Amino acid sequence: MVADYCSSIFPHLTFLATAAESVAESAEADSSLVLAGVLLSLVVIYFASKLGGEICARINLPTVLGELVGGVIIGVSAMHLLIFPGSGIDASASQIMQLLQGTTSLSPAELQATFSAQSEVISTLAEIGVVILLFEIGLESDLKELIRVGVQAGVVAIVGVTVPFGLGTAGLMWLFHIPAIPAIFAGAALTATSIGITAKVLAELQQLSSREGQIIIGAAVLDDVLGIIVLAVVGGLVKTGEVEIINVVYLVLSAAAFLIGGIWLGRLLSPFVVSLIDNLKTRGSLLLVSLGMAFVLSYVAVAIQLEAILGSFVAGLILAETAKRGELDEQIKPIADMLVPVFFVVVGARTDVSVLNPFNPANHEGLIIAAFLVAVALLGKVVTGFAVFGQPGINRWAIGIGMIPRGEVGLVFAAYGATTGALSPALQAAVIVMVILTTFVAPPMLRVAFSKGDAVPEVAGSES
Amino acid sequence: MVADYCSSIFPHLTFLATAAESVAESAEADSSLVLAGVLLSLVVIYFASKLGGEICARINLPTVLGELVGGVIIGVSAMHLLIFPGSGIDASASQIMQLLQGTTSLSPAELQATFSAQSEVISTLAEIGVVILLFEIGLESDLKELIRVGVQAGVVAIVGVTVPFGLGTAGLMWLFHIPAIPAIFAGAALTATSIGITAKVLAELQQLSSREGQIIIGAAVLDDVLGIIVLAVVGGLVKTGEVEIINVVYLVLSAAAFLIGGIWLGRLLSPFVVSLIDNLKTRGSLLLVSLGMAFVLSYVAVAIQLEAILGSFVAGLILAETAKRGELDEQIKPIADMLVPVFFVVVGARTDVSVLNPFNPANHEGLIIAAFLVAVALLGKVVTGFAVFGQPGINRWAIGIGMIPRGEVGLVFAAYGATTGALSPALQAAVIVMVILTTFVAPPMLRVAFSKGDAVPEVAGSES
């Protein structure tokens, strides 16, 4: 009992703990080395994010692009400083693990255990980072404005899902003679916008609370939900040959109940939460109660098969309506500064850009299909801006371009398609290339669109 | 490749990712469920820390005591909400894992993988929490004052190590007729102060920058290093029957080089770091550069077999001397508020207080020895305050009591003694009881000592 008890609360005394553990039966990773590996990974992540971000800031590109590229450079595509376990990758491929082994002398088995534990921690920190990002985005959003632009956001979301899906599937079938199921699958991969990347760029451009920004955020949230539903439909189609109506209805209802019910209940309860916070005497009460609320809603979102980020976004929206908004926003900023770069750098680090190499003949078929998918992915989202009605003078280009970055859902499609055999290797590579290009191309385009745009000025009440 | 690529960057789509993974060969934990488990654990931790902290704040006890007790209540001793893998403990014992299984339907193997990944993440967050705490303590300390009270701190540290060690070993041999090696081992477990708990209580009492506070912090840091050296000596004695001089010399030299060299080099380089920060344009630069520095020093400390917290403390001390101190202190506070409670609640949750049960006859022998060890542990540290010279009017009781809480090192001794067979079960239980009691008793005593003390007023320059 004591050995387990100690080895992880009291990780500091490395060599002693190691000695104690090697005597004991445990073959687990030494927690002080896991901590050392995590700290070293964070240092590398911060260095890459700052270097990439600063270069981009100086040449007038969004810093998030620099963080992504910084991640690519330290990741699996190039320097192998930050890599994650996966097919064929073990601790010996990680430069950080090599350094750790050089400075501490671990056995191969201990090294592998430390590598996998460290990767697990960094992955989870990245995920907590995007949860915090969406909490901050929710906190800086304006629920009333979101509801006011709700119809427009809905139109943008629906157009932005159906056009790329329809064009993509039809083009793959007619131009490339790909059978229906893989074509539908790849078409579906074109649908969902990456809310994280878009929101980060909007925040950097200080366009989060503009009318365009709120339409984009609202549409991206709905898009996310639609993407989950499309994947459920297409996934059922691949598995059983038919659409699982009950599952789809369940998802639609639970998503609606979560978004509407969550906001309604949150607004109802938020006065009690605020008065609770006011009655607490200890340090950090506002922050911990708010984070607790965000994490509970994130958990509920995962439990009903939605995404954790939807939960934290809803929590942010609710708290944005309280008197605590300004104070909380101040407190959440350093936490976001610490954790959000982890997310973007990890996304970059995991991206294997070798599928983009045109000199490798094996990539040719995929790259040709990819060129088509990228064109559809760009076009299918840009048109959404022109579907907005009743908003004279709105920056339609900015809205359309804001919906371009794919990411999350597109890659889940690629993974699911690959494992079920629905996507050929070339088609799978094409989907990955599409995700990479839309993700990396949209941030600078969005900056241009806003800079020359006829943006509606920031709505009142957005700063508190 | 894609499956691995996706399953962890894009953890959001739970059931899809699960489906994709169950098709693929992977048997790893689904990262979105790990995230859900981590978020739920954090909610429980925050709830326990606030409930315990608020109750303690209202009855005029230090909040950190409430956080520890809150941890005990949700942990392995009582509610089993937050538990960690160990001998005989698997996922089925964790109430959080049961809830996760109830809401998501996992196979037993997946549940076990999720449980161990989640525990790894929470343990590492707790460790990052104490790293951040010591960084904050360093940032709020005054290096010049620490150097000024250095001799006094050294006297306090040396007296506080030798008196409990000598009294404890002698008493165990003569009063309880325990053989020399176990007696030396248990005596050594009485030596090192828990810097985390003492520093947190000092911060709560706003005594961190008082002369007493700085002596306690300086002595606790030296104590920590002395504890590591004592364990190396005693550990070698147990293993080989003789003292490994070279190892001891290595530790002494590397600790001195790290503390003196780190501070010297840091002071030399800090103007460049500050001007670097001033030239960065992106958000969060001050925070990330500072954290990077803290994490690098923490890594170096682990690599040379010291503790990570020494590295972050040194980084805080160095940055406290720059013009960025105030701004950085503001930014580090919310991060500390988010992560430090995880450390204290996890310490409480891992503590099995069943060894304290007097109605269990198996505990009797251990409890009798424990009563003796506790008396020595209290006395041996209280006398240190009276060893301070040349500081008229100083609050000697506060200094002595501030050194009382054990923790880290004491429990590593217990673990090491148990796994090497140097400590009998009764003696091992007695050491654990000593650690628990000194940890839980010292915070309220310290508050009393400062409230009725003749404390020297806060030194100038401590607020910036």
mmCIF file of N, CA, C and O in Angstrom, chain A residues 2 4-6 8-10 12-13 16 23 31 35 50 54 58 63 87 100 103 127 136 228 231 279-283 287 299 306-307 331 334 337 347 350-351 408 411 419 428, chain B residues 2 4-6 8-13 16 23 35 50 54 58 63 87 100 103 127 136 228 231 279-283 287 299 306-307 331 334 337 347 350-351 408 411 419 428:
data_model
loop_
_atom_site.group_PDB
_atom_site.id
_atom_site.type_symbol
_atom_site.label_atom_id
_atom_site.label_comp_id
_atom_site.label_asym_id
_atom_site.label_seq_id
_atom_site.Cartn_x
_atom_site.Cartn_y
_atom_site.Cartn_z
ATOM 1 N N VAL A 2 1.863 1.249 0.890
ATOM 2 C CA VAL A 2 2.636 2.479 1.030
ATOM 3 C C VAL A 2 3.394 2.822 -0.241
ATOM 4 O O VAL A 2 3.511 3.985 -0.621
ATOM 5 N N ASP A 4 2.671 2.297 -3.351
ATOM 6 C CA ASP A 4 1.818 2.936 -4.349
ATOM 7 C C ASP A 4 1.453 4.328 -3.872
ATOM 8 O O ASP A 4 1.424 5.281 -4.634
ATOM 9 N N TYR A 5 1.159 4.366 -2.583
ATOM 10 C CA TYR A 5 0.761 5.618 -1.969
ATOM 11 C C TYR A 5 1.799 6.694 -2.242
ATOM 12 O O TYR A 5 1.483 7.808 -2.617
ATOM 13 N N CYS A 6 3.041 6.315 -2.039
ATOM 14 C CA CYS A 6 4.083 7.327 -2.120
ATOM 15 C C CYS A 6 4.533 7.635 -3.509
ATOM 16 O O CYS A 6 4.826 8.770 -3.835
ATOM 17 N N SER A 8 3.486 8.142 -6.203
ATOM 18 C CA SER A 8 2.978 9.207 -7.035
ATOM 19 C C SER A 8 2.605 10.506 -6.339
ATOM 20 O O SER A 8 2.585 11.536 -6.973
ATOM 21 N N ILE A 9 2.303 10.482 -5.050
ATOM 22 C CA ILE A 9 2.138 11.792 -4.427
ATOM 23 C C ILE A 9 3.478 12.470 -4.334
ATOM 24 O O ILE A 9 3.577 13.657 -4.410
ATOM 25 N N PHE A 10 4.465 11.709 -4.061
ATOM 26 C CA PHE A 10 5.736 12.292 -3.688
ATOM 27 C C PHE A 10 6.761 11.907 -4.722
ATOM 28 O O PHE A 10 7.590 11.047 -4.525
ATOM 29 N N HIS A 12 9.035 13.522 -6.065
ATOM 30 C CA HIS A 12 10.204 14.370 -6.216
ATOM 31 C C HIS A 12 11.499 13.603 -6.131
ATOM 32 O O HIS A 12 12.430 13.849 -6.859
ATOM 33 N N LEU A 13 11.548 12.665 -5.227
ATOM 34 C CA LEU A 13 12.835 12.044 -4.963
ATOM 35 C C LEU A 13 13.098 10.956 -5.981
ATOM 36 O O LEU A 13 13.013 9.770 -5.685
ATOM 37 N N LEU A 16 15.309 7.731 -5.421
ATOM 38 C CA LEU A 16 14.840 6.941 -4.297
ATOM 39 C C LEU A 16 13.575 6.227 -4.677
ATOM 40 O O LEU A 16 13.413 5.036 -4.438
ATOM 41 N N VAL A 23 12.501 -2.280 -6.268
ATOM 42 C CA VAL A 23 12.436 -3.328 -5.262
ATOM 43 C C VAL A 23 11.030 -3.910 -5.210
ATOM 44 O O VAL A 23 10.827 -5.111 -5.131
ATOM 45 N N SER A 31 6.652 8.146 -11.572
ATOM 46 C CA SER A 31 5.872 9.351 -11.812
ATOM 47 C C SER A 31 6.737 10.599 -11.872
ATOM 48 O O SER A 31 6.360 11.576 -12.498
ATOM 49 N N LEU A 35 6.567 13.222 -14.902
ATOM 50 C CA LEU A 35 6.505 14.674 -14.705
ATOM 51 C C LEU A 35 7.627 15.365 -15.476
ATOM 52 O O LEU A 35 7.396 16.364 -16.170
ATOM 53 N N LYS A 50 5.615 29.887 -29.468
ATOM 54 C CA LYS A 50 6.045 31.292 -29.443
ATOM 55 C C LYS A 50 6.839 31.615 -30.697
ATOM 56 O O LYS A 50 6.651 32.666 -31.306
ATOM 57 N N GLU A 54 5.288 34.226 -33.141
ATOM 58 C CA GLU A 54 5.948 35.529 -33.307
ATOM 59 C C GLU A 54 6.301 35.791 -34.770
ATOM 60 O O GLU A 54 6.167 36.907 -35.253
ATOM 61 N N ARG A 58 4.731 38.846 -37.059
ATOM 62 C CA ARG A 58 5.563 39.852 -37.724
ATOM 63 C C ARG A 58 5.291 39.944 -39.216
ATOM 64 O O ARG A 58 5.494 40.995 -39.823
ATOM 65 N N THR A 63 -1.469 34.227 -35.486
ATOM 66 C CA THR A 63 -0.492 33.483 -34.696
ATOM 67 C C THR A 63 -0.855 32.007 -34.583
ATOM 68 O O THR A 63 0.033 31.166 -34.435
ATOM 69 N N SER A 87 0.907 3.357 -34.533
ATOM 70 C CA SER A 87 1.441 2.235 -35.295
ATOM 71 C C SER A 87 2.910 2.484 -35.633
ATOM 72 O O SER A 87 3.235 3.436 -36.335
ATOM 73 N N LEU A 100 15.557 12.154 -22.025
ATOM 74 C CA LEU A 100 15.213 11.693 -20.683
ATOM 75 C C LEU A 100 16.027 10.452 -20.329
ATOM 76 O O LEU A 100 16.542 10.330 -19.211
ATOM 77 N N THR A 103 19.614 11.343 -19.566
ATOM 78 C CA THR A 103 19.879 12.006 -18.293
ATOM 79 C C THR A 103 19.472 11.176 -17.081
ATOM 80 O O THR A 103 19.735 11.574 -15.958
ATOM 81 N N GLU A 127 -6.488 18.509 -24.868
ATOM 82 C CA GLU A 127 -7.950 18.480 -24.902
ATOM 83 C C GLU A 127 -8.543 19.442 -23.876
ATOM 84 O O GLU A 127 -9.536 20.128 -24.153
ATOM 85 N N GLU A 136 -13.689 30.143 -22.993
ATOM 86 C CA GLU A 136 -13.343 31.562 -23.161
ATOM 87 C C GLU A 136 -14.142 32.175 -24.313
ATOM 88 O O GLU A 136 -14.630 33.307 -24.202
ATOM 89 N N ILE A 228 -21.718 15.535 -36.477
ATOM 90 C CA ILE A 228 -21.872 14.317 -35.687
ATOM 91 C C ILE A 228 -23.045 13.495 -36.213
ATOM 92 O O ILE A 228 -22.965 12.271 -36.335
ATOM 93 N N LEU A 231 -22.187 11.898 -39.574
ATOM 94 C CA LEU A 231 -21.311 10.744 -39.403
ATOM 95 C C LEU A 231 -22.091 9.538 -38.891
ATOM 96 O O LEU A 231 -21.838 8.399 -39.305
ATOM 97 N N ASN A 279 -20.675 34.423 -1.623
ATOM 98 C CA ASN A 279 -20.630 34.031 -0.215
ATOM 99 C C ASN A 279 -19.415 33.194 0.149
ATOM 100 O O ASN A 279 -19.221 32.863 1.305
ATOM 101 N N LEU A 280 -18.625 32.833 -0.862
ATOM 102 C CA LEU A 280 -17.435 32.042 -0.557
ATOM 103 C C LEU A 280 -16.297 32.977 -0.157
ATOM 104 O O LEU A 280 -16.138 34.055 -0.722
ATOM 105 N N LYS A 281 -15.516 32.516 0.818
ATOM 106 C CA LYS A 281 -14.477 33.388 1.371
ATOM 107 C C LYS A 281 -13.079 33.035 0.881
ATOM 108 O O LYS A 281 -12.147 33.804 1.073
ATOM 109 N N THR A 282 -12.904 31.830 0.316
ATOM 110 C CA THR A 282 -11.541 31.406 -0.004
ATOM 111 C C THR A 282 -11.130 31.871 -1.393
ATOM 112 O O THR A 282 -11.961 32.165 -2.246
ATOM 113 N N ARG A 283 -9.819 31.901 -1.579
ATOM 114 C CA ARG A 283 -9.231 32.351 -2.829
ATOM 115 C C ARG A 283 -9.635 31.439 -3.997
ATOM 116 O O ARG A 283 -9.729 30.236 -3.859
ATOM 117 N N LEU A 287 -13.308 31.283 -9.963
ATOM 118 C CA LEU A 287 -12.702 30.459 -11.006
ATOM 119 C C LEU A 287 -13.100 28.993 -10.862
ATOM 120 O O LEU A 287 -13.515 28.349 -11.830
ATOM 121 N N TYR A 299 -18.716 17.111 -19.402
ATOM 122 C CA TYR A 299 -18.911 15.692 -19.141
ATOM 123 C C TYR A 299 -20.262 15.218 -19.658
ATOM 124 O O TYR A 299 -20.377 14.173 -20.300
ATOM 125 N N LEU A 306 -22.099 13.801 -27.511
ATOM 126 C CA LEU A 306 -21.690 15.021 -28.209
ATOM 127 C C LEU A 306 -20.219 15.273 -27.880
ATOM 128 O O LEU A 306 -19.521 14.374 -27.435
ATOM 129 N N GLU A 307 -19.762 16.501 -28.090
ATOM 130 C CA GLU A 307 -18.361 16.795 -27.811
ATOM 131 C C GLU A 307 -18.206 17.617 -26.532
ATOM 132 O O GLU A 307 -19.038 18.485 -26.238
ATOM 133 N N GLN A 331 -9.469 36.183 -15.317
ATOM 134 C CA GLN A 331 -8.835 35.042 -14.662
ATOM 135 C C GLN A 331 -8.621 33.866 -15.607
ATOM 136 O O GLN A 331 -7.707 33.071 -15.418
ATOM 137 N N PRO A 334 -4.958 33.803 -18.358
ATOM 138 C CA PRO A 334 -3.670 33.116 -18.177
ATOM 139 C C PRO A 334 -3.781 31.603 -18.324
ATOM 140 O O PRO A 334 -2.870 30.962 -18.845
ATOM 141 N N ASP A 337 -3.854 30.990 -21.922
ATOM 142 C CA ASP A 337 -2.508 31.196 -22.472
ATOM 143 C C ASP A 337 -1.606 29.991 -22.212
ATOM 144 O O ASP A 337 -0.734 29.667 -23.006
ATOM 145 N N VAL A 347 -1.919 19.461 -32.351
ATOM 146 C CA VAL A 347 -2.570 19.200 -33.648
ATOM 147 C C VAL A 347 -1.518 19.199 -34.747
ATOM 148 O O VAL A 347 -1.453 18.288 -35.584
ATOM 149 N N ARG A 350 0.952 16.163 -34.573
ATOM 150 C CA ARG A 350 0.410 14.868 -34.992
ATOM 151 C C ARG A 350 0.185 14.788 -36.500
ATOM 152 O O ARG A 350 -0.047 13.703 -37.031
ATOM 153 N N THR A 351 0.208 15.942 -37.176
ATOM 154 C CA THR A 351 -0.091 15.956 -38.602
ATOM 155 C C THR A 351 1.120 15.466 -39.390
ATOM 156 O O THR A 351 2.188 16.071 -39.328
ATOM 157 N N GLU A 408 -11.200 18.512 -36.760
ATOM 158 C CA GLU A 408 -11.741 17.449 -35.927
ATOM 159 C C GLU A 408 -12.501 16.386 -36.708
ATOM 160 O O GLU A 408 -12.060 15.267 -36.905
ATOM 161 N N LEU A 411 -11.152 14.519 -39.832
ATOM 162 C CA LEU A 411 -10.151 13.482 -39.573
ATOM 163 C C LEU A 411 -10.757 12.248 -38.928
ATOM 164 O O LEU A 411 -10.281 11.139 -39.152
ATOM 165 N N THR A 419 -10.542 2.517 -41.159
ATOM 166 C CA THR A 419 -10.646 1.294 -40.371
ATOM 167 C C THR A 419 -11.784 0.405 -40.839
ATOM 168 O O THR A 419 -11.710 -0.808 -40.702
ATOM 169 N N GLN A 428 -8.440 8.276 -48.684
ATOM 170 C CA GLN A 428 -8.162 8.636 -47.299
ATOM 171 C C GLN A 428 -7.081 9.715 -47.236
ATOM 172 O O GLN A 428 -7.218 10.722 -46.519
ATOM 173 N N VAL B 2 -3.844 6.847 -39.714
ATOM 174 C CA VAL B 2 -4.882 7.839 -39.477
ATOM 175 C C VAL B 2 -5.639 7.579 -38.182
ATOM 176 O O VAL B 2 -6.004 8.505 -37.463
ATOM 177 N N ASP B 4 -4.659 6.305 -35.397
ATOM 178 C CA ASP B 4 -3.936 6.796 -34.220
ATOM 179 C C ASP B 4 -3.935 8.313 -34.214
ATOM 180 O O ASP B 4 -4.074 8.954 -33.201
ATOM 181 N N TYR B 5 -3.712 8.815 -35.422
ATOM 182 C CA TYR B 5 -3.662 10.253 -35.608
ATOM 183 C C TYR B 5 -4.907 10.907 -35.023
ATOM 184 O O TYR B 5 -4.841 11.885 -34.292
ATOM 185 N N CYS B 6 -6.032 10.326 -35.365
ATOM 186 C CA CYS B 6 -7.286 10.990 -35.005
ATOM 187 C C CYS B 6 -7.727 10.710 -33.587
ATOM 188 O O CYS B 6 -8.263 11.587 -32.925
ATOM 189 N N SER B 8 -6.732 10.601 -30.847
ATOM 190 C CA SER B 8 -6.463 11.451 -29.700
ATOM 191 C C SER B 8 -6.459 12.943 -29.957
ATOM 192 O O SER B 8 -6.661 13.697 -29.027
ATOM 193 N N ILE B 9 -6.230 13.385 -31.178
ATOM 194 C CA ILE B 9 -6.401 14.834 -31.341
ATOM 195 C C ILE B 9 -7.852 15.177 -31.269
ATOM 196 O O ILE B 9 -8.233 16.228 -30.824
ATOM 197 N N PHE B 10 -8.644 14.325 -31.808
ATOM 198 C CA PHE B 10 -10.039 14.690 -32.003
ATOM 199 C C PHE B 10 -10.884 13.764 -31.190
ATOM 200 O O PHE B 10 -11.524 12.848 -31.667
ATOM 201 N N PRO B 11 -10.845 14.016 -29.926
ATOM 202 C CA PRO B 11 -11.408 13.068 -28.984
ATOM 203 C C PRO B 11 -12.892 13.263 -28.818
ATOM 204 O O PRO B 11 -13.543 12.530 -28.109
ATOM 205 N N HIS B 12 -13.413 14.272 -29.485
ATOM 206 C CA HIS B 12 -14.731 14.737 -29.092
ATOM 207 C C HIS B 12 -15.823 13.748 -29.442
ATOM 208 O O HIS B 12 -16.759 13.551 -28.699
ATOM 209 N N LEU B 13 -15.696 13.147 -30.622
ATOM 210 C CA LEU B 13 -16.806 12.345 -31.093
ATOM 211 C C LEU B 13 -16.747 10.965 -30.469
ATOM 212 O O LEU B 13 -16.384 9.987 -31.112
ATOM 213 N N LEU B 16 -18.080 7.654 -32.095
ATOM 214 C CA LEU B 16 -17.472 7.390 -33.386
ATOM 215 C C LEU B 16 -16.046 6.924 -33.189
ATOM 216 O O LEU B 16 -15.604 5.955 -33.784
ATOM 217 N N VAL B 23 -12.932 -1.146 -34.307
ATOM 218 C CA VAL B 23 -12.653 -1.781 -35.583
ATOM 219 C C VAL B 23 -11.146 -1.967 -35.749
ATOM 220 O O VAL B 23 -10.676 -3.000 -36.202
ATOM 221 N N LEU B 35 -10.695 12.010 -21.075
ATOM 222 C CA LEU B 35 -10.990 13.418 -20.813
ATOM 223 C C LEU B 35 -12.210 13.556 -19.904
ATOM 224 O O LEU B 35 -12.191 14.318 -18.936
ATOM 225 N N LYS B 50 -13.281 23.166 -2.110
ATOM 226 C CA LYS B 50 -14.044 24.351 -1.708
ATOM 227 C C LYS B 50 -14.841 24.083 -0.448
ATOM 228 O O LYS B 50 -14.902 24.919 0.457
ATOM 229 N N GLU B 54 -13.884 26.123 2.719
ATOM 230 C CA GLU B 54 -14.833 27.106 3.238
ATOM 231 C C GLU B 54 -15.188 26.824 4.698
ATOM 232 O O GLU B 54 -15.305 27.747 5.509
ATOM 233 N N ARG B 58 -14.313 29.322 7.869
ATOM 234 C CA ARG B 58 -15.347 29.845 8.763
ATOM 235 C C ARG B 58 -15.054 29.548 10.232
ATOM 236 O O ARG B 58 -15.490 30.289 11.114
ATOM 237 N N THR B 63 -7.253 27.065 5.221
ATOM 238 C CA THR B 63 -8.047 26.371 4.202
ATOM 239 C C THR B 63 -7.337 25.131 3.668
ATOM 240 O O THR B 63 -7.993 24.196 3.237
ATOM 241 N N SER B 87 -2.044 -1.667 -5.205
ATOM 242 C CA SER B 87 -2.259 -3.060 -4.849
ATOM 243 C C SER B 87 -3.722 -3.278 -4.489
ATOM 244 O O SER B 87 -4.223 -2.682 -3.539
ATOM 245 N N LEU B 100 -18.859 6.661 -14.975
ATOM 246 C CA LEU B 100 -18.461 6.734 -16.380
ATOM 247 C C LEU B 100 -18.959 5.495 -17.118
ATOM 248 O O LEU B 100 -19.467 5.589 -18.237
ATOM 249 N N THR B 103 -22.702 5.660 -17.731
ATOM 250 C CA THR B 103 -23.173 6.593 -18.759
ATOM 251 C C THR B 103 -22.603 6.295 -20.142
ATOM 252 O O THR B 103 -22.989 6.932 -21.103
ATOM 253 N N GLU B 127 1.045 17.040 -9.487
ATOM 254 C CA GLU B 127 2.479 17.349 -9.404
ATOM 255 C C GLU B 127 2.782 18.689 -10.063
ATOM 256 O O GLU B 127 3.594 19.469 -9.558
ATOM 257 N N GLU B 136 5.119 30.074 -7.447
ATOM 258 C CA GLU B 136 4.445 31.233 -6.857
ATOM 259 C C GLU B 136 5.103 31.649 -5.545
ATOM 260 O O GLU B 136 5.297 32.839 -5.285
ATOM 261 N N ILE B 228 17.007 14.480 1.308
ATOM 262 C CA ILE B 228 17.419 13.639 0.187
ATOM 263 C C ILE B 228 18.776 13.002 0.489
ATOM 264 O O ILE B 228 19.001 11.814 0.225
ATOM 265 N N LEU B 231 18.459 10.295 3.163
ATOM 266 C CA LEU B 231 17.892 9.067 2.613
ATOM 267 C C LEU B 231 18.926 8.308 1.794
ATOM 268 O O LEU B 231 18.968 7.071 1.823
ATOM 269 N N ASN B 279 10.008 42.197 -26.233
ATOM 270 C CA ASN B 279 10.010 42.255 -27.692
ATOM 271 C C ASN B 279 9.016 41.289 -28.330
ATOM 272 O O ASN B 279 8.870 41.291 -29.543
ATOM 273 N N LEU B 280 8.365 40.474 -27.520
ATOM 274 C CA LEU B 280 7.401 39.535 -28.097
ATOM 275 C C LEU B 280 6.048 40.226 -28.232
ATOM 276 O O LEU B 280 5.659 41.020 -27.384
ATOM 277 N N LYS B 281 5.361 39.916 -29.328
ATOM 278 C CA LYS B 281 4.122 40.628 -29.629
ATOM 279 C C LYS B 281 2.877 39.807 -29.328
ATOM 280 O O LYS B 281 1.778 40.339 -29.319
ATOM 281 N N THR B 282 3.022 38.498 -29.145
ATOM 282 C CA THR B 282 1.827 37.667 -29.031
ATOM 283 C C THR B 282 1.360 37.571 -27.584
ATOM 284 O O THR B 282 2.122 37.805 -26.647
ATOM 285 N N ARG B 283 0.103 37.203 -27.455
ATOM 286 C CA ARG B 283 -0.532 37.098 -26.148
ATOM 287 C C ARG B 283 0.135 36.021 -25.298
ATOM 288 O O ARG B 283 0.534 34.984 -25.797
ATOM 289 N N LEU B 287 3.965 34.968 -19.527
ATOM 290 C CA LEU B 287 3.620 33.750 -18.803
ATOM 291 C C LEU B 287 4.349 32.537 -19.366
ATOM 292 O O LEU B 287 4.942 31.751 -18.615
ATOM 293 N N TYR B 299 13.027 20.395 -14.633
ATOM 294 C CA TYR B 299 13.561 19.210 -15.315
ATOM 295 C C TYR B 299 15.010 18.956 -14.902
ATOM 296 O O TYR B 299 15.391 17.817 -14.601
ATOM 297 N N LEU B 306 17.441 15.730 -7.775
ATOM 298 C CA LEU B 306 16.771 16.533 -6.752
ATOM 299 C C LEU B 306 15.269 16.511 -7.048
ATOM 300 O O LEU B 306 14.789 15.659 -7.777
ATOM 301 N N GLU B 307 14.534 17.474 -6.492
ATOM 302 C CA GLU B 307 13.096 17.485 -6.719
ATOM 303 C C GLU B 307 12.700 18.591 -7.700
ATOM 304 O O GLU B 307 13.279 19.676 -7.693
ATOM 305 N N GLN B 331 -0.750 36.922 -13.076
ATOM 306 C CA GLN B 331 -1.120 35.913 -14.066
ATOM 307 C C GLN B 331 -0.986 34.497 -13.533
ATOM 308 O O GLN B 331 -1.677 33.588 -13.994
ATOM 309 N N PRO B 334 -4.410 32.722 -11.091
ATOM 310 C CA PRO B 334 -5.502 31.824 -11.512
ATOM 311 C C PRO B 334 -5.016 30.416 -11.832
ATOM 312 O O PRO B 334 -5.723 29.436 -11.562
ATOM 313 N N ASP B 337 -4.658 28.782 -8.600
ATOM 314 C CA ASP B 337 -5.995 28.473 -8.061
ATOM 315 C C ASP B 337 -6.578 27.227 -8.698
ATOM 316 O O ASP B 337 -7.313 26.475 -8.069
ATOM 317 N N VAL B 347 -3.318 14.529 -2.243
ATOM 318 C CA VAL B 347 -2.577 14.060 -1.068
ATOM 319 C C VAL B 347 -3.558 13.480 -0.045
ATOM 320 O O VAL B 347 -3.362 12.370 0.467
ATOM 321 N N ARG B 350 -5.210 10.114 -1.260
ATOM 322 C CA ARG B 350 -4.354 8.933 -1.227
ATOM 323 C C ARG B 350 -4.067 8.455 0.195
ATOM 324 O O ARG B 350 -3.547 7.353 0.380
ATOM 325 N N THR B 351 -4.349 9.312 1.186
ATOM 326 C CA THR B 351 -4.010 8.964 2.568
ATOM 327 C C THR B 351 -5.024 7.973 3.127
ATOM 328 O O THR B 351 -6.208 8.274 3.203
ATOM 329 N N GLU B 408 6.073 14.575 2.055
ATOM 330 C CA GLU B 408 6.842 13.983 0.967
ATOM 331 C C GLU B 408 7.874 12.967 1.428
ATOM 332 O O GLU B 408 7.723 11.762 1.253
ATOM 333 N N LEU B 411 7.116 9.983 3.764
ATOM 334 C CA LEU B 411 6.400 8.863 3.164
ATOM 335 C C LEU B 411 7.271 8.074 2.206
ATOM 336 O O LEU B 411 7.094 6.860 2.062
ATOM 337 N N THR B 419 9.480 -1.631 1.286
ATOM 338 C CA THR B 419 9.850 -2.488 0.158
ATOM 339 C C THR B 419 11.191 -3.177 0.379
ATOM 340 O O THR B 419 11.419 -4.252 -0.132
ATOM 341 N N GLN B 428 6.351 0.842 10.146
ATOM 342 C CA GLN B 428 5.941 1.530 8.933
ATOM 343 C C GLN B 428 4.624 2.288 9.164
ATOM 344 O O GLN B 428 4.484 3.460 8.788
#
